[in-house]
Amino acid sequence: MTVQILEDRDALARAVAHRLTERIDELRRSTGRRPRLVLTGGTIANEVLAQLVGPVSLWRDVDYYWGDERYVPSDDDDRNEKQAREAFLTRFEIPEDRIHPMPAAGEFASKDDAADAYAAQLPESFDLVLLGVGPDAHVASLFPGFPQLDEKERRVVPVDDSPKPPPERLSLTYPMLNSATAVWFVVAGEDKAPAVAAALSGAPVDEAPAAGVRGVEETLWLLDTDSASRLPR
Ligand SMILES: O=C(O)[C@H](O)[C@@H](O)[C@H](O)[C@H](O)COP(=O)(O)O
């Protein structure tokens, strides 16, 4: 577990964009295949994507997945996929066969079917998972006290009545998230400070879902001074 603290959210977004560029380049060389990257929704994550710069060839040679998605129509502004396209994927004209979005509402008979369909197309594991963290220490769409925290078999699950709107979502589960080689939490803002402190101090997963995610080889917390303000000095 490593923590890096940047002075503000702009510096954080720039630092994560730079670190992500370097890691993707390293992964392409070390694995000899396209890196498998999991994107997250959320404001700081979109700010990171907006900071990414070339070379275009690097970003076109990556497979993009999502850690969670709002179960709304594909053209809905609430879609994490739509926000990622606007911030980054369209700008670099990423080929569609590299983009693996979670199903949108209406594509399958139910959220349950949609979750299973997405699980069926996932790789065995991911090289890198990016996660935002909510003020309640949720990650992806895994919320405190919700039954999805106890899922041990399924890799993707539906979520109803999410406390963070919109209420209907799909989410990767702990088994899928924890199969990743590396997990990077990217968190900015004073409102997240209690969640960061809880997750890093080993709070129970049921209270701080972020505490339940670890990379097989690397777990990194990338923070600004505000979100880190409750950590012990
Ligand atoms: O679909 C979602 O809402 C996100 O995946 C969610 O898990 C997000 O990452 C956190 O809520 C942090 O979001 P902010 O960075 O906007 O606070």
Tab-separated table of C-alpha atoms in Angstrom, residues 22-135:
chain	number	residue	atom	x	y	z
A	22	GLU	CA	4.089	5.569	-18.048
A	23	ARG	CA	2.365	2.457	-16.679
A	24	ILE	CA	0.516	1.735	-19.916
A	25	ASP	CA	3.790	2.036	-21.830
A	26	GLU	CA	5.499	-0.307	-19.351
A	27	LEU	CA	2.661	-2.830	-19.548
A	28	ARG	CA	2.736	-2.945	-23.328
A	29	ARG	CA	6.443	-3.740	-23.201
A	30	SER	CA	6.347	-6.204	-20.295
A	31	THR	CA	3.260	-8.206	-21.333
A	32	GLY	CA	3.645	-8.029	-25.120
A	33	ARG	CA	-0.127	-7.501	-25.432
A	34	ARG	CA	-2.695	-4.731	-25.059
A	35	PRO	CA	-3.008	-3.606	-21.423
A	36	ARG	CA	-6.398	-4.253	-19.770
A	37	LEU	CA	-7.406	-1.001	-18.055
A	38	VAL	CA	-10.540	-0.457	-15.948
A	39	LEU	CA	-11.881	3.091	-15.941
A	40	THR	CA	-14.083	4.590	-13.244
A	41	GLY	CA	-16.775	7.209	-13.257
A	42	GLY	CA	-16.563	10.364	-11.185
A	43	THR	CA	-15.279	13.885	-11.521
A	44	ILE	CA	-11.605	13.484	-10.637
A	45	ALA	CA	-11.353	10.444	-12.921
A	46	ASN	CA	-12.723	12.448	-15.831
A	47	GLU	CA	-10.244	15.224	-15.029
A	48	VAL	CA	-7.430	12.656	-15.284
A	49	LEU	CA	-8.705	11.455	-18.671
A	50	ALA	CA	-8.908	15.036	-19.907
A	51	GLN	CA	-5.219	15.505	-19.010
A	52	LEU	CA	-4.008	12.533	-21.087
A	53	VAL	CA	-1.827	13.435	-24.059
A	54	GLY	CA	-0.268	11.398	-26.876
A	55	PRO	CA	1.178	9.387	-28.393
A	56	VAL	CA	-2.118	8.329	-29.911
A	57	SER	CA	-0.665	4.907	-30.808
A	58	LEU	CA	-0.185	4.184	-27.108
A	59	TRP	CA	-3.817	4.813	-26.172
A	60	ARG	CA	-5.192	2.985	-29.201
A	61	ASP	CA	-3.371	-0.152	-28.053
A	62	VAL	CA	-5.300	-0.589	-24.784
A	63	ASP	CA	-8.501	-2.461	-23.904
A	64	TYR	CA	-10.839	-0.226	-21.868
A	65	TYR	CA	-13.359	-1.618	-19.386
A	66	TRP	CA	-15.430	-0.031	-16.614
A	67	GLY	CA	-15.613	-0.734	-12.888
A	68	ASP	CA	-19.230	0.350	-12.778
A	69	GLU	CA	-21.849	2.024	-14.892
A	70	ARG	CA	-25.124	3.759	-14.452
A	71	TYR	CA	-27.928	1.595	-15.853
A	72	VAL	CA	-29.424	4.299	-18.070
A	73	PRO	CA	-29.791	4.630	-21.863
A	74	SER	CA	-26.454	4.727	-23.718
A	75	ASP	CA	-26.893	8.400	-24.759
A	76	ASP	CA	-27.688	9.541	-21.201
A	77	ASP	CA	-25.206	12.122	-19.862
A	78	ASP	CA	-25.052	10.093	-16.638
A	79	ARG	CA	-23.242	7.250	-18.425
A	80	ASN	CA	-19.639	6.831	-17.280
A	81	GLU	CA	-18.883	5.576	-20.797
A	82	LYS	CA	-20.285	8.749	-22.392
A	83	GLN	CA	-18.253	10.931	-20.037
A	84	ALA	CA	-15.072	8.954	-20.810
A	85	ARG	CA	-15.700	9.295	-24.547
A	86	GLU	CA	-16.124	13.051	-24.184
A	87	ALA	CA	-13.041	13.414	-21.967
A	88	PHE	CA	-10.662	11.125	-23.847
A	89	LEU	CA	-11.775	8.209	-26.040
A	90	THR	CA	-13.186	10.337	-28.843
A	91	ARG	CA	-10.277	12.785	-28.763
A	92	PHE	CA	-7.852	9.915	-29.519
A	93	GLU	CA	-10.280	8.161	-31.886
A	94	ILE	CA	-9.902	4.916	-29.943
A	95	PRO	CA	-11.125	2.003	-32.112
A	96	GLU	CA	-14.506	0.651	-30.993
A	97	ASP	CA	-13.166	-2.892	-30.573
A	98	ARG	CA	-10.920	-1.580	-27.797
A	99	ILE	CA	-13.823	-0.043	-25.873
A	100	HIS	CA	-15.816	-2.489	-23.725
A	101	PRO	CA	-18.642	-0.541	-22.095
A	102	MET	CA	-21.075	-2.066	-19.645
A	103	PRO	CA	-24.547	-2.618	-21.171
A	104	ALA	CA	-26.949	0.308	-21.171
A	105	ALA	CA	-30.550	0.147	-20.056
A	106	GLY	CA	-32.732	-1.503	-22.676
A	107	GLU	CA	-30.005	-3.666	-24.222
A	108	PHE	CA	-30.991	-6.740	-22.182
A	109	ALA	CA	-34.225	-7.971	-20.642
A	110	SER	CA	-32.931	-7.208	-17.145
A	111	LYS	CA	-29.990	-5.695	-15.215
A	112	ASP	CA	-29.206	-9.227	-14.120
A	113	ASP	CA	-28.892	-10.410	-17.733
A	114	ALA	CA	-26.830	-7.324	-18.529
A	115	ALA	CA	-24.460	-8.069	-15.639
A	116	ASP	CA	-23.972	-11.663	-16.792
A	117	ALA	CA	-23.430	-10.580	-20.386
A	118	TYR	CA	-20.684	-8.179	-19.332
A	119	ALA	CA	-19.063	-10.750	-17.047
A	120	ALA	CA	-18.895	-13.170	-19.986
A	121	GLN	CA	-16.729	-10.783	-22.019
A	122	LEU	CA	-14.247	-9.912	-19.278
A	123	PRO	CA	-10.654	-11.180	-19.245
A	124	GLU	CA	-9.430	-13.442	-16.434
A	125	SER	CA	-7.983	-10.369	-14.720
A	126	PHE	CA	-7.026	-6.742	-15.291
A	127	ASP	CA	-3.645	-5.084	-15.360
A	128	LEU	CA	-4.830	-1.866	-13.706
A	129	VAL	CA	-8.073	-0.745	-12.067
A	130	LEU	CA	-8.744	2.953	-11.458
A	131	LEU	CA	-11.223	3.729	-8.685
A	132	GLY	CA	-12.793	6.911	-7.417
A	133	VAL	CA	-14.002	6.917	-3.813
A	134	GLY	CA	-17.274	8.354	-2.550
A	135	PRO	CA	-17.730	10.341	0.688
